[in-house]
JSON list of C-alpha atoms in Angstrom, two decimals:
[
{"chain": "A", "resi": 1, "resn": "MET", "atom": "CA", "xyz": [-0.01, -0.06, 0.11]},
{"chain": "A", "resi": 2, "resn": "ALA", "atom": "CA", "xyz": [1.71, 3.17, -1.31]},
{"chain": "A", "resi": 3, "resn": "GLY", "atom": "CA", "xyz": [1.64, 6.26, 1.05]},
{"chain": "A", "resi": 4, "resn": "GLU", "atom": "CA", "xyz": [1.39, 9.83, 0.23]},
{"chain": "A", "resi": 5, "resn": "ARG", "atom": "CA", "xyz": [5.16, 10.25, -0.08]},
{"chain": "A", "resi": 6, "resn": "GLU", "atom": "CA", "xyz": [5.19, 7.46, -2.74]},
{"chain": "A", "resi": 7, "resn": "TRP", "atom": "CA", "xyz": [2.28, 9.03, -4.42]},
{"chain": "A", "resi": 8, "resn": "LEU", "atom": "CA", "xyz": [4.14, 12.32, -4.50]},
{"chain": "A", "resi": 9, "resn": "ASP", "atom": "CA", "xyz": [7.26, 10.56, -5.90]},
{"chain": "A", "resi": 10, "resn": "GLN", "atom": "CA", "xyz": [5.37, 9.12, -8.70]},
{"chain": "A", "resi": 11, "resn": "ALA", "atom": "CA", "xyz": [3.72, 12.49, -9.71]},
{"chain": "A", "resi": 12, "resn": "VAL", "atom": "CA", "xyz": [7.21, 14.13, -9.70]},
{"chain": "A", "resi": 13, "resn": "ALA", "atom": "CA", "xyz": [8.46, 11.30, -11.74]},
{"chain": "A", "resi": 14, "resn": "LEU", "atom": "CA", "xyz": [5.57, 11.55, -14.14]},
{"chain": "A", "resi": 15, "resn": "ALA", "atom": "CA", "xyz": [6.23, 15.41, -14.35]},
{"chain": "A", "resi": 16, "resn": "ALA", "atom": "CA", "xyz": [10.01, 14.80, -15.06]},
{"chain": "A", "resi": 17, "resn": "GLN", "atom": "CA", "xyz": [9.12, 12.20, -17.80]},
{"chain": "A", "resi": 18, "resn": "ASN", "atom": "CA", "xyz": [6.60, 14.71, -19.42]},
{"chain": "A", "resi": 19, "resn": "VAL", "atom": "CA", "xyz": [9.58, 17.28, -19.78]},
{"chain": "A", "resi": 20, "resn": "SER", "atom": "CA", "xyz": [11.59, 14.55, -21.39]},
{"chain": "A", "resi": 21, "resn": "ASP", "atom": "CA", "xyz": [8.71, 13.92, -23.68]},
{"chain": "A", "resi": 22, "resn": "GLY", "atom": "CA", "xyz": [8.54, 17.62, -24.60]},
{"chain": "A", "resi": 23, "resn": "GLY", "atom": "CA", "xyz": [5.76, 18.68, -22.26]},
{"chain": "A", "resi": 24, "resn": "GLY", "atom": "CA", "xyz": [5.45, 20.98, -19.21]},
{"chain": "A", "resi": 25, "resn": "PRO", "atom": "CA", "xyz": [6.82, 20.02, -15.78]},
{"chain": "A", "resi": 26, "resn": "PHE", "atom": "CA", "xyz": [3.70, 18.90, -13.98]},
{"chain": "A", "resi": 27, "resn": "GLY", "atom": "CA", "xyz": [2.07, 15.72, -13.14]},
{"chain": "A", "resi": 28, "resn": "ALA", "atom": "CA", "xyz": [-0.79, 14.51, -11.05]},
{"chain": "A", "resi": 29, "resn": "LEU", "atom": "CA", "xyz": [-2.55, 11.57, -9.85]},
{"chain": "A", "resi": 30, "resn": "VAL", "atom": "CA", "xyz": [-6.11, 10.80, -8.51]},
{"chain": "A", "resi": 31, "resn": "VAL", "atom": "CA", "xyz": [-6.01, 8.11, -5.77]},
{"chain": "A", "resi": 32, "resn": "HIS", "atom": "CA", "xyz": [-9.18, 6.45, -4.33]},
{"chain": "A", "resi": 33, "resn": "LYS", "atom": "CA", "xyz": [-8.90, 4.17, -1.32]},
{"chain": "A", "resi": 34, "resn": "ASN", "atom": "CA", "xyz": [-5.10, 4.11, -1.74]},
{"chain": "A", "resi": 35, "resn": "GLU", "atom": "CA", "xyz": [-5.44, 2.82, -5.48]},
{"chain": "A", "resi": 36, "resn": "LEU", "atom": "CA", "xyz": [-4.20, 4.82, -8.39]},
{"chain": "A", "resi": 37, "resn": "VAL", "atom": "CA", "xyz": [-7.33, 5.82, -10.44]},
{"chain": "A", "resi": 38, "resn": "ALA", "atom": "CA", "xyz": [-5.74, 8.19, -13.07]},
{"chain": "A", "resi": 39, "resn": "THR", "atom": "CA", "xyz": [-2.78, 10.16, -14.02]},
{"chain": "A", "resi": 40, "resn": "GLY", "atom": "CA", "xyz": [-2.34, 13.38, -15.68]},
{"chain": "A", "resi": 41, "resn": "THR", "atom": "CA", "xyz": [0.39, 15.53, -17.16]},
{"chain": "A", "resi": 42, "resn": "ASN", "atom": "CA", "xyz": [0.45, 19.11, -18.33]},
{"chain": "A", "resi": 43, "resn": "GLN", "atom": "CA", "xyz": [-0.85, 19.05, -22.01]},
{"chain": "A", "resi": 44, "resn": "VAL", "atom": "CA", "xyz": [-1.30, 22.85, -22.59]},
{"chain": "A", "resi": 45, "resn": "THR", "atom": "CA", "xyz": [1.18, 23.15, -25.27]},
{"chain": "A", "resi": 46, "resn": "PRO", "atom": "CA", "xyz": [0.59, 19.77, -27.19]},
{"chain": "A", "resi": 47, "resn": "THR", "atom": "CA", "xyz": [-3.33, 20.26, -27.25]},
{"chain": "A", "resi": 48, "resn": "LEU", "atom": "CA", "xyz": [-3.22, 24.11, -27.44]},
{"chain": "A", "resi": 49, "resn": "ASP", "atom": "CA", "xyz": [-5.57, 23.98, -24.49]},
{"chain": "A", "resi": 50, "resn": "PRO", "atom": "CA", "xyz": [-4.63, 26.38, -21.66]},
{"chain": "A", "resi": 51, "resn": "THR", "atom": "CA", "xyz": [-6.98, 24.54, -19.19]},
{"chain": "A", "resi": 52, "resn": "ALA", "atom": "CA", "xyz": [-5.03, 21.25, -19.85]},
{"chain": "A", "resi": 53, "resn": "HIS", "atom": "CA", "xyz": [-3.08, 21.40, -16.67]},
{"chain": "A", "resi": 54, "resn": "ALA", "atom": "CA", "xyz": [-1.89, 18.12, -15.06]},
{"chain": "A", "resi": 55, "resn": "GLU", "atom": "CA", "xyz": [-4.27, 18.30, -12.26]},
{"chain": "A", "resi": 56, "resn": "VAL", "atom": "CA", "xyz": [-7.35, 19.05, -14.65]},
{"chain": "A", "resi": 57, "resn": "VAL", "atom": "CA", "xyz": [-6.23, 16.21, -16.98]},
{"chain": "A", "resi": 58, "resn": "ALA", "atom": "CA", "xyz": [-6.07, 13.74, -14.08]},
{"chain": "A", "resi": 59, "resn": "ILE", "atom": "CA", "xyz": [-9.37, 14.85, -12.65]},
{"chain": "A", "resi": 60, "resn": "ARG", "atom": "CA", "xyz": [-11.05, 14.37, -16.13]},
{"chain": "A", "resi": 61, "resn": "ALA", "atom": "CA", "xyz": [-9.44, 10.90, -16.53]},
{"chain": "A", "resi": 62, "resn": "ALA", "atom": "CA", "xyz": [-10.60, 9.92, -13.01]},
{"chain": "A", "resi": 63, "resn": "CYS", "atom": "CA", "xyz": [-14.22, 10.94, -13.62]},
{"chain": "A", "resi": 64, "resn": "ARG", "atom": "CA", "xyz": [-14.26, 9.00, -16.75]},
{"chain": "A", "resi": 65, "resn": "GLU", "atom": "CA", "xyz": [-12.65, 5.93, -15.12]},
{"chain": "A", "resi": 66, "resn": "LEU", "atom": "CA", "xyz": [-14.94, 6.01, -12.06]},
{"chain": "A", "resi": 67, "resn": "GLY", "atom": "CA", "xyz": [-17.96, 6.93, -14.21]},
{"chain": "A", "resi": 68, "resn": "THR", "atom": "CA", "xyz": [-18.84, 9.92, -12.14]},
{"chain": "A", "resi": 69, "resn": "PHE", "atom": "CA", "xyz": [-18.35, 13.71, -11.85]},
{"chain": "A", "resi": 70, "resn": "LYS", "atom": "CA", "xyz": [-17.75, 13.46, -8.21]},
{"chain": "A", "resi": 71, "resn": "LEU", "atom": "CA", "xyz": [-14.59, 12.31, -6.76]},
{"chain": "A", "resi": 72, "resn": "ASP", "atom": "CA", "xyz": [-15.37, 12.39, -3.04]},
{"chain": "A", "resi": 73, "resn": "GLY", "atom": "CA", "xyz": [-13.17, 10.15, -1.24]},
{"chain": "A", "resi": 74, "resn": "CYS", "atom": "CA", "xyz": [-10.38, 10.82, -3.57]},
{"chain": "A", "resi": 75, "resn": "LEU", "atom": "CA", "xyz": [-6.80, 12.31, -2.96]},
{"chain": "A", "resi": 76, "resn": "LEU", "atom": "CA", "xyz": [-5.40, 14.54, -5.68]},
{"chain": "A", "resi": 77, "resn": "VAL", "atom": "CA", "xyz": [-1.62, 14.27, -5.61]},
{"chain": "A", "resi": 78, "resn": "SER", "atom": "CA", "xyz": [0.44, 16.85, -7.63]},
{"chain": "A", "resi": 79, "resn": "SER", "atom": "CA", "xyz": [3.97, 17.31, -8.41]},
{"chain": "A", "resi": 80, "resn": "CYS", "atom": "CA", "xyz": [3.59, 21.03, -7.71]},
{"chain": "A", "resi": 81, "resn": "GLU", "atom": "CA", "xyz": [1.08, 23.29, -5.81]},
{"chain": "A", "resi": 82, "resn": "PRO", "atom": "CA", "xyz": [-2.04, 23.63, -7.86]},
{"chain": "A", "resi": 83, "resn": "CYS", "atom": "CA", "xyz": [-2.81, 27.00, -9.46]},
{"chain": "A", "resi": 84, "resn": "PRO", "atom": "CA", "xyz": [-6.22, 28.51, -8.60]},
{"chain": "A", "resi": 85, "resn": "MET", "atom": "CA", "xyz": [-7.71, 27.04, -11.59]},
{"chain": "A", "resi": 86, "resn": "CYS", "atom": "CA", "xyz": [-6.78, 23.55, -10.78]},
{"chain": "A", "resi": 87, "resn": "PHE", "atom": "CA", "xyz": [-7.73, 24.19, -6.99]},
{"chain": "A", "resi": 88, "resn": "ALA", "atom": "CA", "xyz": [-11.11, 25.28, -8.23]},
{"chain": "A", "resi": 89, "resn": "SER", "atom": "CA", "xyz": [-11.42, 22.21, -10.41]},
{"chain": "A", "resi": 90, "resn": "ALA", "atom": "CA", "xyz": [-10.67, 19.93, -7.61]},
{"chain": "A", "resi": 91, "resn": "MET", "atom": "CA", "xyz": [-13.34, 21.69, -5.33]},
{"chain": "A", "resi": 92, "resn": "TRP", "atom": "CA", "xyz": [-15.85, 21.25, -8.19]},
{"chain": "A", "resi": 93, "resn": "ALA", "atom": "CA", "xyz": [-14.86, 17.65, -8.39]},
{"chain": "A", "resi": 94, "resn": "ARG", "atom": "CA", "xyz": [-15.36, 17.21, -4.66]},
{"chain": "A", "resi": 95, "resn": "VAL", "atom": "CA", "xyz": [-11.89, 15.84, -4.20]},
{"chain": "A", "resi": 96, "resn": "ASP", "atom": "CA", "xyz": [-11.25, 15.24, -0.42]},
{"chain": "A", "resi": 97, "resn": "ARG", "atom": "CA", "xyz": [-7.81, 16.45, -0.16]},
{"chain": "A", "resi": 98, "resn": "ILE", "atom": "CA", "xyz": [-4.81, 17.72, -2.30]},
{"chain": "A", "resi": 99, "resn": "VAL", "atom": "CA", "xyz": [-1.02, 17.07, -1.42]},
{"chain": "A", "resi": 100, "resn": "TYR", "atom": "CA", "xyz": [1.66, 18.53, -3.49]},
{"chain": "A", "resi": 101, "resn": "ALA", "atom": "CA", "xyz": [5.55, 18.40, -3.70]},
{"chain": "A", "resi": 102, "resn": "ALA", "atom": "CA", "xyz": [6.81, 21.72, -5.14]},
{"chain": "A", "resi": 103, "resn": "ASP", "atom": "CA", "xyz": [5.14, 24.99, -4.35]},
{"chain": "A", "resi": 104, "resn": "ARG", "atom": "CA", "xyz": [4.28, 28.18, -6.32]},
{"chain": "A", "resi": 105, "resn": "ASN", "atom": "CA", "xyz": [7.57, 29.88, -5.55]},
{"chain": "A", "resi": 106, "resn": "ASP", "atom": "CA", "xyz": [9.45, 26.79, -7.03]},
{"chain": "A", "resi": 107, "resn": "ALA", "atom": "CA", "xyz": [7.31, 27.00, -10.02]},
{"chain": "A", "resi": 108, "resn": "ALA", "atom": "CA", "xyz": [7.90, 30.82, -10.42]},
{"chain": "A", "resi": 109, "resn": "ASP", "atom": "CA", "xyz": [11.84, 30.13, -10.20]},
{"chain": "A", "resi": 110, "resn": "ALA", "atom": "CA", "xyz": [11.13, 27.94, -13.34]},
{"chain": "A", "resi": 111, "resn": "GLY", "atom": "CA", "xyz": [9.23, 30.61, -15.08]},
{"chain": "A", "resi": 112, "resn": "PHE", "atom": "CA", "xyz": [5.73, 29.42, -14.24]},
{"chain": "A", "resi": 113, "resn": "ASP", "atom": "CA", "xyz": [4.77, 32.58, -12.09]},
{"chain": "A", "resi": 114, "resn": "ASP", "atom": "CA", "xyz": [1.17, 31.95, -11.02]},
{"chain": "A", "resi": 115, "resn": "ARG", "atom": "CA", "xyz": [1.41, 34.29, -8.23]},
{"chain": "A", "resi": 116, "resn": "ALA", "atom": "CA", "xyz": [-0.68, 36.88, -10.08]},
{"chain": "A", "resi": 117, "resn": "PHE", "atom": "CA", "xyz": [-3.55, 34.41, -10.42]},
{"chain": "A", "resi": 118, "resn": "TYR", "atom": "CA", "xyz": [-3.44, 33.68, -6.61]},
{"chain": "A", "resi": 119, "resn": "GLU", "atom": "CA", "xyz": [-3.50, 37.32, -5.80]},
{"chain": "A", "resi": 120, "resn": "VAL", "atom": "CA", "xyz": [-6.30, 38.52, -8.34]},
{"chain": "A", "resi": 121, "resn": "PHE", "atom": "CA", "xyz": [-9.02, 37.90, -6.13]},
{"chain": "A", "resi": 122, "resn": "GLN", "atom": "CA", "xyz": [-7.53, 40.01, -3.23]},
{"chain": "A", "resi": 123, "resn": "ASN", "atom": "CA", "xyz": [-7.97, 43.06, -5.49]},
{"chain": "A", "resi": 124, "resn": "GLU", "atom": "CA", "xyz": [-11.26, 44.75, -6.38]},
{"chain": "A", "resi": 125, "resn": "PRO", "atom": "CA", "xyz": [-12.63, 43.82, -9.75]},
{"chain": "A", "resi": 126, "resn": "ALA", "atom": "CA", "xyz": [-11.59, 47.16, -11.24]},
{"chain": "A", "resi": 127, "resn": "GLN", "atom": "CA", "xyz": [-8.05, 46.22, -10.79]},
{"chain": "A", "resi": 128, "resn": "TRP", "atom": "CA", "xyz": [-8.33, 42.66, -12.27]},
{"chain": "A", "resi": 129, "resn": "PRO", "atom": "CA", "xyz": [-6.20, 42.03, -15.54]},
{"chain": "A", "resi": 130, "resn": "LEU", "atom": "CA", "xyz": [-9.32, 41.61, -17.60]},
{"chain": "A", "resi": 131, "resn": "THR", "atom": "CA", "xyz": [-12.75, 42.99, -17.63]},
{"chain": "A", "resi": 132, "resn": "LEU", "atom": "CA", "xyz": [-15.62, 41.13, -15.88]},
{"chain": "A", "resi": 133, "resn": "GLU", "atom": "CA", "xyz": [-18.87, 42.77, -16.86]},
{"chain": "A", "resi": 134, "resn": "GLN", "atom": "CA", "xyz": [-22.50, 41.79, -16.40]},
{"chain": "A", "resi": 135, "resn": "VAL", "atom": "CA", "xyz": [-24.85, 42.83, -19.36]},
{"chain": "A", "resi": 136, "resn": "PRO", "atom": "CA", "xyz": [-28.45, 42.80, -18.43]},
{"chain": "A", "resi": 137, "resn": "VAL", "atom": "CA", "xyz": [-30.51, 40.67, -21.14]},
{"chain": "A", "resi": 138, "resn": "LYS", "atom": "CA", "xyz": [-34.30, 39.94, -20.98]},
{"chain": "A", "resi": 139, "resn": "GLN", "atom": "CA", "xyz": [-33.89, 36.15, -20.71]},
{"chain": "A", "resi": 140, "resn": "ALA", "atom": "CA", "xyz": [-30.94, 35.94, -18.39]},
{"chain": "A", "resi": 141, "resn": "THR", "atom": "CA", "xyz": [-32.45, 33.71, -15.81]},
{"chain": "A", "resi": 142, "resn": "LEU", "atom": "CA", "xyz": [-34.40, 31.58, -18.18]},
{"chain": "A", "resi": 143, "resn": "PRO", "atom": "CA", "xyz": [-32.00, 28.62, -18.02]},
{"chain": "A", "resi": 144, "resn": "PHE", "atom": "CA", "xyz": [-32.02, 28.51, -14.24]},
{"chain": "A", "resi": 145, "resn": "GLU", "atom": "CA", "xyz": [-35.85, 28.86, -14.21]},
{"chain": "A", "resi": 146, "resn": "GLN", "atom": "CA", "xyz": [-35.86, 25.84, -16.44]},
{"chain": "A", "resi": 147, "resn": "TRP", "atom": "CA", "xyz": [-33.43, 24.03, -14.20]},
{"chain": "A", "resi": 148, "resn": "ASN", "atom": "CA", "xyz": [-35.37, 24.60, -11.22]},
{"chain": "A", "resi": 149, "resn": "GLY", "atom": "CA", "xyz": [-38.55, 23.07, -12.83]},
{"chain": "A", "resi": 150, "resn": "LYS", "atom": "CA", "xyz": [-36.82, 20.03, -14.13]},
{"chain": "A", "resi": 151, "resn": "ALA", "atom": "CA", "xyz": [-37.80, 17.15, -12.03]},
{"chain": "A", "resi": 152, "resn": "ASP", "atom": "CA", "xyz": [-35.14, 14.77, -13.36]},
{"chain": "A", "resi": 153, "resn": "ARG", "atom": "CA", "xyz": [-32.13, 16.94, -13.11]},
{"chain": "A", "resi": 154, "resn": "THR", "atom": "CA", "xyz": [-28.81, 15.67, -11.67]},
{"chain": "A", "resi": 155, "resn": "ASP", "atom": "CA", "xyz": [-27.73, 18.11, -8.94]},
{"chain": "A", "resi": 156, "resn": "TYR", "atom": "CA", "xyz": [-23.92, 18.89, -8.55]}
]
């Protein structure tokens, strides 16, 4: 039975192999009941997908493998501290816990400076690096009204 340190070693090795294979230096695992469910590596550049971080790739694979969009009872193991997008993805997936090896400062030293993303929500929206604006439209809440009236919906 592998422990967290062994899982972290595996995530770091996966990240290092991804670098050797031409990808980014990030790897992640999803573990359930001490069993490996899925792995993921950073696929941003090969897939041209800025959301294809290792943690998101691993979460997507684990959901497919387990046949669910909820990963309660799962541990997310990452070679590096998850960025805010990956952390939010883990929250949406209902992962129980995250453990990581390197931190955001280690990533910044390698040119992956996510600190601005961590700090953005500490500022007022007027200071954010992009504009977020609500534009009122007549039927804005129609999808929510339909959702609330749907008897066979799957809540998440």
